[in-house]
CSV table of C-alpha atoms and ligand atoms in Angstrom, one decimal:
chain,number,residue,atom,x,y,z
P,856,MET,CA,119.4,-42.9,89.8
P,857,THR,CA,120.8,-45.3,92.3
P,858,SER,CA,118.4,-47.6,94.1
P,859,HIS,CA,118.8,-49.3,97.4
P,860,ILE,CA,118.4,-52.9,98.8
P,861,LEU,CA,118.3,-52.9,102.5
P,862,ILE,CA,118.8,-56.2,104.3
P,863,ILE,CA,117.9,-56.4,108.0
P,864,GLY,CA,120.1,-58.9,109.8
P,865,ALA,CA,123.6,-60.3,109.4
P,866,GLY,CA,122.8,-63.9,110.2
P,867,PHE,CA,123.0,-66.8,107.7
P,868,ALA,CA,120.2,-65.5,105.5
P,869,GLY,CA,121.2,-61.9,105.7
P,870,VAL,CA,124.9,-62.5,104.8
P,871,TRP,CA,124.0,-64.8,101.9
P,872,SER,CA,121.3,-62.3,100.7
P,873,ALA,CA,124.0,-59.6,100.6
P,874,LEU,CA,126.4,-61.7,98.7
P,875,SER,CA,123.9,-63.0,96.2
P,876,ALA,CA,122.6,-59.5,95.5
P,877,ALA,CA,126.2,-58.3,95.0
P,878,ARG,CA,126.9,-61.3,92.7
P,879,LEU,CA,124.0,-60.4,90.4
P,880,LEU,CA,124.9,-56.7,90.3
P,881,ASP,CA,128.4,-57.8,89.4
P,882,GLN,CA,127.2,-60.1,86.7
P,883,ALA,CA,124.9,-57.5,85.2
P,884,GLN,CA,127.9,-55.1,85.2
P,885,ARG,CA,125.7,-52.5,86.8
P,886,GLY,CA,126.7,-50.1,89.6
P,887,ASP,CA,123.4,-48.3,90.2
P,888,VAL,CA,122.1,-50.3,93.1
P,889,ARG,CA,123.4,-49.9,96.7
P,890,ILE,CA,123.3,-52.9,99.0
P,891,SER,CA,123.2,-52.3,102.8
P,892,VAL,CA,123.1,-54.7,105.8
P,893,LEU,CA,121.6,-53.3,109.0
P,894,ALA,CA,122.5,-55.3,112.1
P,895,PRO,CA,123.7,-54.8,115.6
P,896,GLN,CA,127.2,-56.1,114.8
P,897,PRO,CA,129.3,-56.9,111.7
P,898,GLN,CA,129.7,-60.5,112.6
P,899,LEU,CA,128.0,-63.8,111.7
P,900,ARG,CA,127.1,-65.4,115.0
P,901,ILE,CA,127.2,-69.2,114.7
P,902,ARG,CA,124.0,-70.0,116.6
P,903,PRO,CA,124.1,-73.7,115.9
P,904,ARG,CA,127.1,-74.0,118.2
P,905,PHE,CA,125.8,-72.0,121.2
P,906,TYR,CA,125.4,-75.2,123.3
P,907,GLU,CA,129.2,-75.5,123.3
P,908,ALA,CA,131.8,-73.9,125.6
P,909,ASP,CA,133.5,-70.6,124.7
P,910,ALA,CA,130.4,-69.2,123.2
P,911,HIS,CA,131.9,-65.7,122.8
P,912,THR,CA,134.3,-67.1,120.2
P,913,LEU,CA,131.5,-68.6,118.0
P,914,GLN,CA,131.3,-65.8,115.4
P,915,ALA,CA,132.9,-64.8,112.1
P,916,PRO,CA,133.8,-61.2,111.4
P,917,LEU,CA,132.1,-59.7,108.3
P,918,ALA,CA,133.5,-56.2,107.8
P,919,ALA,CA,136.3,-57.2,105.3
P,920,LEU,CA,133.9,-59.6,103.4
P,921,PHE,CA,131.3,-56.9,103.0
P,922,GLU,CA,133.9,-54.3,102.0
P,923,VAL,CA,135.4,-56.5,99.3
P,924,VAL,CA,132.0,-57.2,97.7
P,925,GLY,CA,130.8,-53.6,98.0
P,926,VAL,CA,128.2,-54.1,100.7
P,927,ASN,CA,127.6,-51.2,103.1
P,928,PHE,CA,127.2,-52.2,106.7
P,929,ILE,CA,125.1,-50.1,109.1
P,930,ARG,CA,125.4,-50.9,112.8
P,931,GLY,CA,122.0,-50.6,114.4
P,932,HIS,CA,118.8,-52.2,115.6
P,933,ALA,CA,115.7,-52.0,113.4
P,934,GLU,CA,112.6,-51.0,115.3
P,935,HIS,CA,110.1,-49.9,112.7
P,936,ILE,CA,109.2,-50.9,109.2
P,937,ASP,CA,106.9,-48.6,107.2
P,938,SER,CA,106.1,-50.5,104.0
P,939,GLN,CA,104.1,-47.6,102.6
P,940,ALA,CA,106.9,-45.1,102.9
P,941,ARG,CA,109.5,-47.8,102.2
P,942,GLN,CA,111.4,-46.7,105.3
P,943,VAL,CA,113.0,-48.5,108.3
P,944,GLY,CA,113.5,-46.8,111.6
P,945,TYR,CA,116.5,-48.0,113.7
P,946,VAL,CA,118.6,-47.1,116.7
P,947,ASP,CA,122.2,-46.6,115.8
P,948,ASP,CA,125.3,-47.4,117.7
P,949,ASN,CA,125.1,-44.1,119.7
P,950,GLY,CA,121.5,-44.8,120.7
P,951,GLN,CA,120.2,-42.2,118.2
P,952,HIS,CA,117.0,-42.9,116.2
P,953,GLN,CA,117.5,-42.9,112.5
P,954,GLN,CA,115.5,-43.5,109.3
P,955,ILE,CA,116.6,-45.2,106.1
P,956,THR,CA,114.7,-45.7,102.9
P,957,TYR,CA,114.8,-48.7,100.6
P,958,ASP,CA,113.6,-49.8,97.2
P,959,ARG,CA,113.6,-53.4,98.2
P,960,LEU,CA,113.7,-54.7,101.7
P,961,VAL,CA,115.0,-58.2,102.7
P,962,LEU,CA,113.9,-59.1,106.2
P,963,ALA,CA,116.4,-61.5,107.6
P,964,ALA,CA,116.1,-60.8,111.4
P,965,GLY,CA,116.1,-64.4,112.5
P,966,SER,CA,114.3,-66.0,115.4
P,967,GLN,CA,114.3,-66.2,119.2
P,968,VAL,CA,113.6,-68.9,121.7
P,969,ALA,CA,109.9,-68.7,122.8
P,970,ARG,CA,109.3,-68.1,126.5
P,971,PRO,CA,105.8,-69.0,127.5
P,972,ALA,CA,104.2,-67.6,130.7
P,973,VAL,CA,105.6,-70.3,133.0
P,974,PRO,CA,106.0,-68.7,136.5
P,975,GLY,CA,109.6,-67.9,137.2
P,976,LEU,CA,110.9,-68.9,133.8
P,977,ALA,CA,112.0,-65.4,132.7
P,978,GLU,CA,113.8,-64.7,136.0
P,979,HIS,CA,115.4,-68.1,136.7
P,980,SER,CA,116.3,-69.9,133.5
P,981,PHE,CA,119.0,-69.8,131.0
P,982,ASP,CA,119.1,-70.6,127.3
P,983,VAL,CA,121.5,-71.2,124.4
P,984,ASP,CA,119.6,-69.2,121.8
P,985,GLN,CA,121.7,-66.0,121.4
P,986,MET,CA,125.4,-65.3,122.0
P,987,GLU,CA,124.7,-63.1,125.0
P,988,SER,CA,122.5,-65.8,126.7
P,989,ALA,CA,125.0,-68.6,125.9
P,990,VAL,CA,127.8,-66.5,127.5
P,991,ARG,CA,125.6,-65.8,130.6
P,992,LEU,CA,125.0,-69.6,131.0
P,993,GLU,CA,128.7,-70.2,130.6
P,994,GLN,CA,129.6,-67.6,133.3
P,995,HIS,CA,127.0,-69.2,135.6
P,996,LEU,CA,128.4,-72.7,135.0
P,997,ALA,CA,131.9,-71.5,135.9
P,998,SER,CA,130.5,-69.8,139.1
P,999,LEU,CA,129.1,-73.2,140.3
P,1000,ALA,CA,132.7,-74.2,141.2
P,1001,ASP,CA,132.6,-71.5,144.0
P,1002,LEU,CA,129.6,-73.0,145.7
P,1003,PRO,CA,129.6,-76.0,148.1
P,1004,ALA,CA,128.5,-79.2,146.6
P,1005,SER,CA,124.7,-79.8,146.8
P,1006,PRO,CA,122.1,-81.5,144.7
P,1007,ALA,CA,120.9,-78.0,143.4
P,1008,ARG,CA,124.5,-77.0,142.5
P,1009,ASN,CA,125.3,-80.3,140.8
P,1010,THR,CA,122.0,-80.7,138.8
P,1011,VAL,CA,121.4,-79.1,135.4
P,1012,VAL,CA,117.8,-79.4,134.1
P,1013,VAL,CA,117.3,-79.0,130.4
P,1014,CYS,CA,113.7,-78.3,129.4
P,1015,GLY,CA,112.8,-79.7,126.1
P,1016,GLY,CA,113.9,-82.8,124.2
P,1017,GLY,CA,114.1,-81.4,120.6
P,1018,PHE,CA,117.3,-80.9,118.7
P,1019,THR,CA,118.6,-78.0,120.8
P,1020,GLY,CA,117.7,-79.7,124.1
P,1021,ILE,CA,119.4,-82.9,123.2
P,1022,GLU,CA,122.5,-81.3,122.0
P,1023,THR,CA,122.7,-79.1,125.1
P,1024,ALA,CA,122.1,-82.0,127.5
P,1025,THR,CA,124.5,-84.5,125.9
P,1026,GLU,CA,127.3,-81.8,125.8
P,1027,MET,CA,126.7,-80.8,129.4
P,1028,PRO,CA,128.3,-83.7,131.3
P,1029,ALA,CA,131.8,-83.0,129.8
P,1030,ARG,CA,131.4,-79.2,130.4
P,1031,LEU,CA,130.4,-79.8,134.0
P,1032,ARG,CA,133.2,-82.3,134.6
P,1033,ALA,CA,135.7,-79.6,133.5
P,1034,ILE,CA,134.2,-77.2,136.1
P,1035,LEU,CA,133.1,-79.5,139.0
P,1036,GLY,CA,135.3,-82.5,138.6
P,1037,GLU,CA,134.6,-86.1,138.1
P,1038,GLY,CA,131.3,-87.8,139.3
P,1039,GLN,CA,129.5,-84.6,140.6
P,1040,ALA,CA,127.1,-83.6,137.8
P,1041,ARG,CA,123.6,-84.8,137.2
P,1042,VAL,CA,121.9,-83.8,133.9
P,1043,VAL,CA,118.1,-84.2,133.7
P,1044,LEU,CA,116.2,-83.6,130.4
P,1045,VAL,CA,112.5,-82.9,130.9
P,1046,ASP,CA,110.3,-83.6,127.8
P,1047,ARG,CA,106.6,-83.6,127.2
P,1048,GLY,CA,106.9,-86.5,124.7
P,1049,SER,CA,105.9,-90.0,125.7
P,1050,SER,CA,109.3,-91.5,124.9
P,1051,VAL,CA,113.0,-90.5,124.4
P,1052,GLY,CA,113.4,-88.4,121.2
P,1053,ALA,CA,109.7,-89.0,120.4
P,1054,ALA,CA,109.5,-86.0,118.0
P,1055,LEU,CA,112.6,-86.9,116.1
P,1056,GLY,CA,111.7,-90.2,114.5
P,1057,ALA,CA,112.5,-93.9,115.0
P,1058,GLY,CA,115.7,-93.8,112.8
P,1059,ILE,CA,117.8,-91.7,115.2
P,1060,THR,CA,116.1,-92.6,118.5
P,1061,PRO,CA,118.3,-95.6,119.4
P,1062,SER,CA,121.4,-93.3,119.0
P,1063,ILE,CA,119.9,-90.7,121.3
P,1064,ILE,CA,119.2,-93.4,123.9
P,1065,ALA,CA,122.7,-94.8,123.6
P,1066,ALA,CA,124.3,-91.4,123.8
P,1067,SER,CA,122.2,-90.3,126.8
P,1068,GLU,CA,123.0,-93.5,128.7
P,1069,GLN,CA,126.7,-93.1,128.0
P,1070,ALA,CA,126.7,-89.5,129.1
P,1071,GLY,CA,124.5,-90.2,132.1
P,1072,VAL,CA,121.7,-87.9,130.9
P,1073,GLN,CA,118.5,-88.8,132.6
P,1074,TRP,CA,115.3,-88.3,130.6
P,1075,LEU,CA,112.0,-87.5,132.3
P,1076,THR,CA,109.4,-88.1,129.6
P,1077,GLY,CA,105.7,-87.2,129.6
P,1078,ALA,CA,106.6,-84.3,132.0
P,1079,SER,CA,106.2,-80.6,131.7
P,1080,VAL,CA,107.9,-77.8,133.7
P,1081,VAL,CA,105.1,-75.7,135.3
P,1082,ALA,CA,107.2,-73.3,137.5
P,1083,VAL,CA,110.8,-72.3,138.0
P,1084,ASP,CA,112.4,-70.7,141.0
P,1085,ALA,CA,115.9,-69.9,142.3
P,1086,GLY,CA,116.2,-73.4,143.7
P,1087,GLY,CA,114.8,-75.6,140.9
P,1088,VAL,CA,111.8,-76.6,138.8
P,1089,THR,CA,108.3,-77.9,139.6
P,1090,LEU,CA,106.9,-80.5,137.2
P,1091,ASP,CA,103.2,-81.0,136.3
P,1092,ASN,CA,103.0,-84.1,138.5
P,1093,GLY,CA,104.1,-82.0,141.5
P,1094,ASP,CA,107.7,-83.3,141.7
P,1095,TYR,CA,110.4,-80.7,142.4
P,1096,ILE,CA,113.9,-81.0,141.1
P,1097,ALA,CA,116.5,-79.0,143.0
P,1098,SER,CA,118.7,-77.2,140.4
P,1099,LYS,CA,120.6,-73.9,140.1
P,1100,THR,CA,120.8,-74.3,136.4
P,1101,VAL,CA,117.6,-74.6,134.3
P,1102,ILE,CA,118.0,-74.3,130.6
P,1103,TRP,CA,115.0,-73.6,128.5
P,1104,THR,CA,115.0,-74.9,124.9
P,1105,VAL,CA,111.3,-75.3,124.1
P,1106,GLY,CA,110.0,-73.5,121.0
P,1107,VAL,CA,111.2,-70.8,118.7
P,1108,LYS,CA,109.4,-67.8,117.2
P,1109,ALA,CA,110.2,-65.5,114.3
P,1110,SER,CA,111.6,-62.0,115.0
P,1111,PRO,CA,109.0,-59.5,116.3
P,1112,LEU,CA,109.7,-57.3,113.2
P,1113,THR,CA,107.6,-59.8,111.2
P,1114,ALA,CA,104.5,-58.3,113.0
P,1115,GLN,CA,105.2,-55.0,111.3
P,1116,VAL,CA,104.7,-56.4,107.8
P,1117,ALA,CA,101.2,-57.1,106.6
P,1118,GLY,CA,100.8,-60.6,105.4
P,1119,GLU,CA,99.9,-64.2,106.3
P,1120,ARG,CA,101.9,-65.9,109.0
P,1121,ASP,CA,102.3,-69.4,110.3
P,1122,GLY,CA,102.2,-70.4,114.0
P,1123,LEU,CA,105.8,-69.5,114.4
P,1124,GLY,CA,105.2,-65.9,113.2
P,1125,ARG,CA,107.0,-66.4,109.9
P,1126,LEU,CA,105.7,-64.4,106.9
P,1127,ARG,CA,104.3,-66.4,104.0
P,1128,VAL,CA,106.5,-65.9,100.9
P,1129,ASP,CA,106.1,-66.8,97.3
P,1130,ASP,CA,108.4,-69.0,95.2
P,1131,HIS,CA,110.8,-66.1,94.9
P,1132,LEU,CA,110.8,-65.4,98.7
P,1133,LYS,CA,108.8,-62.2,98.3
P,1134,VAL,CA,106.3,-61.7,101.1
P,1135,VAL,CA,102.9,-62.5,99.7
P,1136,GLY,CA,100.9,-59.3,99.2
P,1137,GLN,CA,104.0,-57.0,99.4
P,1138,ALA,CA,105.5,-55.6,96.3
P,1139,HIS,CA,108.9,-54.5,97.8
P,1140,ILE,CA,109.6,-56.8,100.8
P,1141,TYR,CA,111.3,-60.2,100.8
P,1142,ALA,CA,111.5,-62.5,103.9
P,1143,THR,CA,114.3,-65.1,104.3
P,1144,GLY,CA,115.7,-67.5,106.8
P,1145,ASP,CA,113.9,-68.0,110.1
P,1146,VAL,CA,111.4,-65.2,109.3
P,1147,ALA,CA,110.1,-66.9,106.1
P,1148,TRP,CA,107.4,-69.4,105.7
P,1149,ALA,CA,108.6,-70.9,102.4
P,1150,ALA,CA,107.7,-74.0,100.5
P,1151,VAL,CA,110.7,-76.2,99.7
P,1152,ASP,CA,109.0,-78.6,97.3
P,1153,GLU,CA,105.7,-79.4,95.6
P,1154,LEU,CA,104.8,-82.0,98.3
P,1155,GLY,CA,103.7,-79.6,101.0
P,1156,ASN,CA,107.0,-79.4,102.9
P,1157,HIS,CA,108.2,-76.1,104.2
P,1158,ALA,CA,111.6,-74.7,105.2
P,1159,LEU,CA,112.5,-75.2,108.9
P,1160,MET,CA,114.1,-72.7,111.1
P,1161,THR,CA,117.6,-74.0,110.4
P,1162,CYS,CA,120.7,-72.6,108.7
P,1163,GLN,CA,120.5,-75.6,106.3
P,1164,HIS,CA,117.5,-73.6,104.9
P,1165,ALA,CA,118.6,-70.1,105.8
P,1166,ILE,CA,121.8,-70.2,103.7
P,1167,PRO,CA,120.2,-71.3,100.4
P,1168,MET,CA,117.2,-69.0,101.1
P,1169,GLY,CA,119.6,-66.1,101.4
P,1170,ARG,CA,121.2,-67.0,98.1
P,1171,HIS,CA,117.7,-66.7,96.5
P,1172,SER,CA,116.3,-63.7,98.4
P,1173,GLY,CA,119.2,-61.3,97.7
P,1174,ASN,CA,119.5,-62.5,94.1
P,1175,ASN,CA,115.7,-62.0,93.6
P,1176,ALA,CA,115.6,-58.6,95.2
P,1177,MET,CA,118.3,-57.5,92.9
P,1178,ALA,CA,116.7,-59.2,89.9
P,1179,ASP,CA,113.5,-57.3,90.7
P,1180,LEU,CA,115.4,-53.9,90.5
P,1181,LEU,CA,117.4,-54.8,87.4
P,1182,GLY,CA,114.4,-56.2,85.5
P,1183,LEU,CA,115.9,-59.7,85.4
P,1184,GLU,CA,114.1,-63.1,85.9
P,1185,PRO,CA,114.0,-64.3,89.5
P,1186,VAL,CA,115.1,-67.8,90.5
P,1187,VAL,CA,112.5,-70.1,92.1
P,1188,TYR,CA,113.5,-71.4,95.6
P,1189,ARG,CA,113.3,-75.1,96.0
P,1190,GLN,CA,115.1,-77.3,98.5
P,1191,PRO,CA,113.7,-80.8,98.4
P,1192,LYS,CA,116.6,-82.5,100.1
P,1193,TYR,CA,116.5,-82.4,103.9
P,1194,VAL,CA,119.1,-83.8,106.3
P,1195,THR,CA,119.8,-83.6,110.0
P,1196,CYS,CA,123.0,-83.8,111.9
P,1197,LEU,CA,122.4,-84.1,115.7
P,1198,ASP,CA,125.4,-83.7,118.0
P,1199,LEU,CA,125.3,-86.2,120.9
P,1200,GLY,CA,128.3,-85.1,123.0
P,1201,GLU,CA,131.2,-87.5,123.5
P,1202,TRP,CA,129.2,-90.4,122.0
P,1203,GLY,CA,129.3,-88.8,118.6
P,1204,ALA,CA,126.5,-87.6,116.4
P,1205,THR,CA,123.9,-88.8,114.0
P,1206,PHE,CA,123.5,-87.8,110.4
P,1207,SER,CA,120.1,-88.6,108.7
P,1208,GLU,CA,118.5,-88.0,105.3
P,1209,GLY,CA,114.9,-87.3,104.4
P,1210,TRP,CA,111.9,-86.0,106.2
P,1211,GLU,CA,111.6,-89.4,107.8
P,1212,ARG,CA,115.2,-89.0,109.1
P,1213,GLU,CA,116.7,-92.2,107.8
P,1214,LEU,CA,119.9,-92.8,109.7
P,1215,LYS,CA,123.1,-92.6,107.5
P,1216,LEU,CA,125.9,-92.1,109.9
P,1217,GLN,CA,126.3,-92.3,113.7
P,1218,GLY,CA,128.9,-92.3,116.5
P,1219,LEU,CA,132.3,-90.8,115.6
P,1220,GLU,CA,131.5,-90.9,111.8
P,1221,GLY,CA,128.5,-88.8,112.5
P,1222,LYS,CA,130.6,-86.5,114.7
P,1223,ALA,CA,133.2,-85.9,111.9
P,1224,MET,CA,130.3,-84.8,109.7
P,1225,LYS,CA,128.9,-82.5,112.4
P,1226,GLN,CA,132.3,-80.9,113.0
P,1227,GLN,CA,132.7,-80.3,109.2
P,1228,ILE,CA,129.3,-78.7,109.0
P,1229,ASN,CA,129.6,-76.6,112.2
P,1230,THR,CA,133.2,-75.4,111.8
P,1231,VAL,CA,133.6,-75.1,108.1
P,1232,TRP,CA,130.4,-75.3,105.9
P,1233,ILE,CA,128.2,-72.8,107.7
P,1234,TYR,CA,131.0,-70.2,108.1
P,1235,PRO,CA,131.0,-67.3,105.6
P,1236,PRO,CA,133.5,-67.3,102.7
P,1237,ALA,CA,136.9,-65.6,102.9
P,1238,ALA,CA,137.1,-61.9,102.1
P,1239,ASP,CA,138.0,-62.7,98.4
P,1240,ARG,CA,135.6,-61.0,96.0
P,1241,ALA,CA,135.6,-63.6,93.2
P,1242,GLN,CA,135.3,-66.5,95.6
P,1243,ALA,CA,132.6,-64.9,97.7
P,1244,LEU,CA,130.5,-63.9,94.7
P,1245,ALA,CA,130.9,-67.4,93.1
P,1246,ALA,CA,129.8,-69.0,96.4
P,1247,ALA,CA,126.5,-67.0,96.4
P,1248,ASP,CA,125.1,-68.4,93.2
P,1249,PRO,CA,121.5,-69.4,94.0
P,1250,LEU,CA,121.8,-72.3,91.5
P,1251,ILE,CA,124.5,-74.1,93.5
P,1252,ALA,CA,123.3,-77.6,94.3
P,1253,ILE,CA,121.9,-77.7,97.8
P,1254,VAL,CA,123.2,-80.0,100.6
T,2197,FAD,C1,121.5,-74.0,119.9
T,2197,FAD,C2,121.1,-74.0,118.5
T,2197,FAD,C3,121.4,-75.1,117.7
T,2197,FAD,C4,121.0,-75.1,116.4
T,2197,FAD,N1,121.4,-76.1,115.6
T,2197,FAD,C5,121.2,-76.1,114.3
T,2197,FAD,C6,121.6,-77.2,113.5
T,2197,FAD,O1,122.2,-78.2,113.9
T,2197,FAD,N2,121.4,-77.1,112.1
T,2197,FAD,C7,120.8,-76.0,111.5
T,2197,FAD,O2,120.6,-76.0,110.3
T,2197,FAD,N3,120.3,-75.0,112.3
T,2197,FAD,C8,120.5,-75.0,113.7
T,2197,FAD,N4,120.0,-74.0,114.4
T,2197,FAD,C9,119.2,-72.9,113.8
T,2197,FAD,C10,120.0,-71.9,113.1
T,2197,FAD,O3,120.9,-71.3,114.0
T,2197,FAD,C11,119.0,-70.8,112.6
T,2197,FAD,O4,118.0,-71.4,111.9
T,2197,FAD,C12,119.7,-69.8,111.8
T,2197,FAD,O5,120.6,-69.0,112.6
T,2197,FAD,C13,118.7,-68.8,111.1
T,2197,FAD,O6,119.4,-67.9,110.3
T,2197,FAD,P1,118.9,-66.5,110.1
T,2197,FAD,O7,119.9,-65.7,109.3
T,2197,FAD,O8,117.5,-66.6,109.7
T,2197,FAD,O9,118.8,-65.8,111.6
T,2197,FAD,P2,119.9,-65.6,112.6
T,2197,FAD,O10,121.1,-66.4,112.4
T,2197,FAD,O11,119.2,-65.6,114.0
T,2197,FAD,O12,120.4,-64.1,112.3
T,2197,FAD,C14,119.5,-63.0,112.5
T,2197,FAD,C15,120.3,-61.7,112.3
T,2197,FAD,O13,119.4,-60.6,112.5
T,2197,FAD,C16,119.9,-59.7,113.4
T,2197,FAD,N5,118.8,-59.0,114.0
T,2197,FAD,C17,117.8,-59.5,114.8
T,2197,FAD,N6,116.9,-58.5,115.1
T,2197,FAD,C18,117.3,-57.4,114.5
T,2197,FAD,C19,116.9,-56.0,114.4
T,2197,FAD,N7,115.7,-55.7,115.0
T,2197,FAD,N8,117.6,-55.1,113.7
T,2197,FAD,C20,118.7,-55.5,113.0
T,2197,FAD,N9,119.2,-56.8,113.0
T,2197,FAD,C21,118.5,-57.7,113.7
T,2197,FAD,C22,120.7,-60.5,114.4
T,2197,FAD,O14,121.6,-59.7,115.1
T,2197,FAD,C23,121.4,-61.4,113.4
T,2197,FAD,O15,122.5,-60.8,112.7
T,2197,FAD,C24,120.4,-74.0,115.8
T,2197,FAD,C25,120.0,-72.8,116.6
T,2197,FAD,C26,120.4,-72.9,117.9
T,2197,FAD,C27,120.0,-71.6,118.8
């Protein structure tokens, strides 16, 4: 009898889960397990680049790749997980409600920017979290050219000075120059931390300061946004910044589908998984990528919501779901090496190693590394069966 692995999500973790499951099936020379990916579109959306211009192009098609490795793609949006009945309810491309059963489920539905209950935030702010929202921001930026110059038109406020906020803010001056012309734009980054890049460590802070100064990005530290309206933002000290473009980058939370699986969760909503990425307490459900709360070493470090972690996690979760069905040994997920590569606009980028973020490359050398990562390494393999399956080996050395 044929059994079925269902993977929800075609992001980094979902794609690599599908490939690694197909690889193990191929190696075992078995044909009695079907692998399906359920997602709204057969494309890998390159979220790490959504602060760039031309957001609609930042995706890689998956149909040919899935076909060549024997993965069935189902276009739809999962709404309901019934772990007792091993069934997923979803809305298909025609808006019809459908049910699909599974023997092993791999939840790879990713994450979303968190939007706290700040008045006006939902109505009046933009983000760079998903392709649709990045495109909406891009269309809005283009439309600024039709407005008469004013402080509100010319000012972009980026809320949050973490990785996404910094990458967005330092990219923004060049993007605005292309739309508004020289010398018009003002970019303000509002961050709760007491100093520039406070949360990111001393190793890369001098680069962030240098890049912000070169780009003219103004940091307002020790400040929080308490309200947003059509004309700008109000800060917790009562100051008002006139701006037609407020970009929210603070906080991320795991897909709401995680709430439908019984289990322990961390503060980001991620499901606690064991060393094989199976959800603790669930016999048939794996979680991977941004929905998984997974240990990366024996020292107490956990995977972050990054594709640096989602890709290797995918190589393990798909492999292990398939191993479970085939009666083979699973592979333990460990990823002790951690690096960061922070884009800093025209100044360049930083590349650091270790949880303390020791600086290894900066400026244009760092930028070359960032471009290699963001335009080559994180893209899916070509639609070549042998190559794609080989690339999905969970034992490939990480980073
Ligand atoms: C602006 C930005 C910059 C970033 N920079 C970096 C960086 O420099 N380095 C780094 O490593 N990471 C970075 N990240 C984080 C990285 O993009 C995520 O960690 C990564 O995308 C997680 O992969 P994933 O497969 O878990 O989820 P995602 O890539 O989010 O994929 C989720 C998939 O699930 C699908 N899905 C969601 N809900 C459903 C549903 N209900 N039913 C069916 N399918 C569903 C989605 O359509 C998608 O196919 C950045 C993210 C952003 C937004």
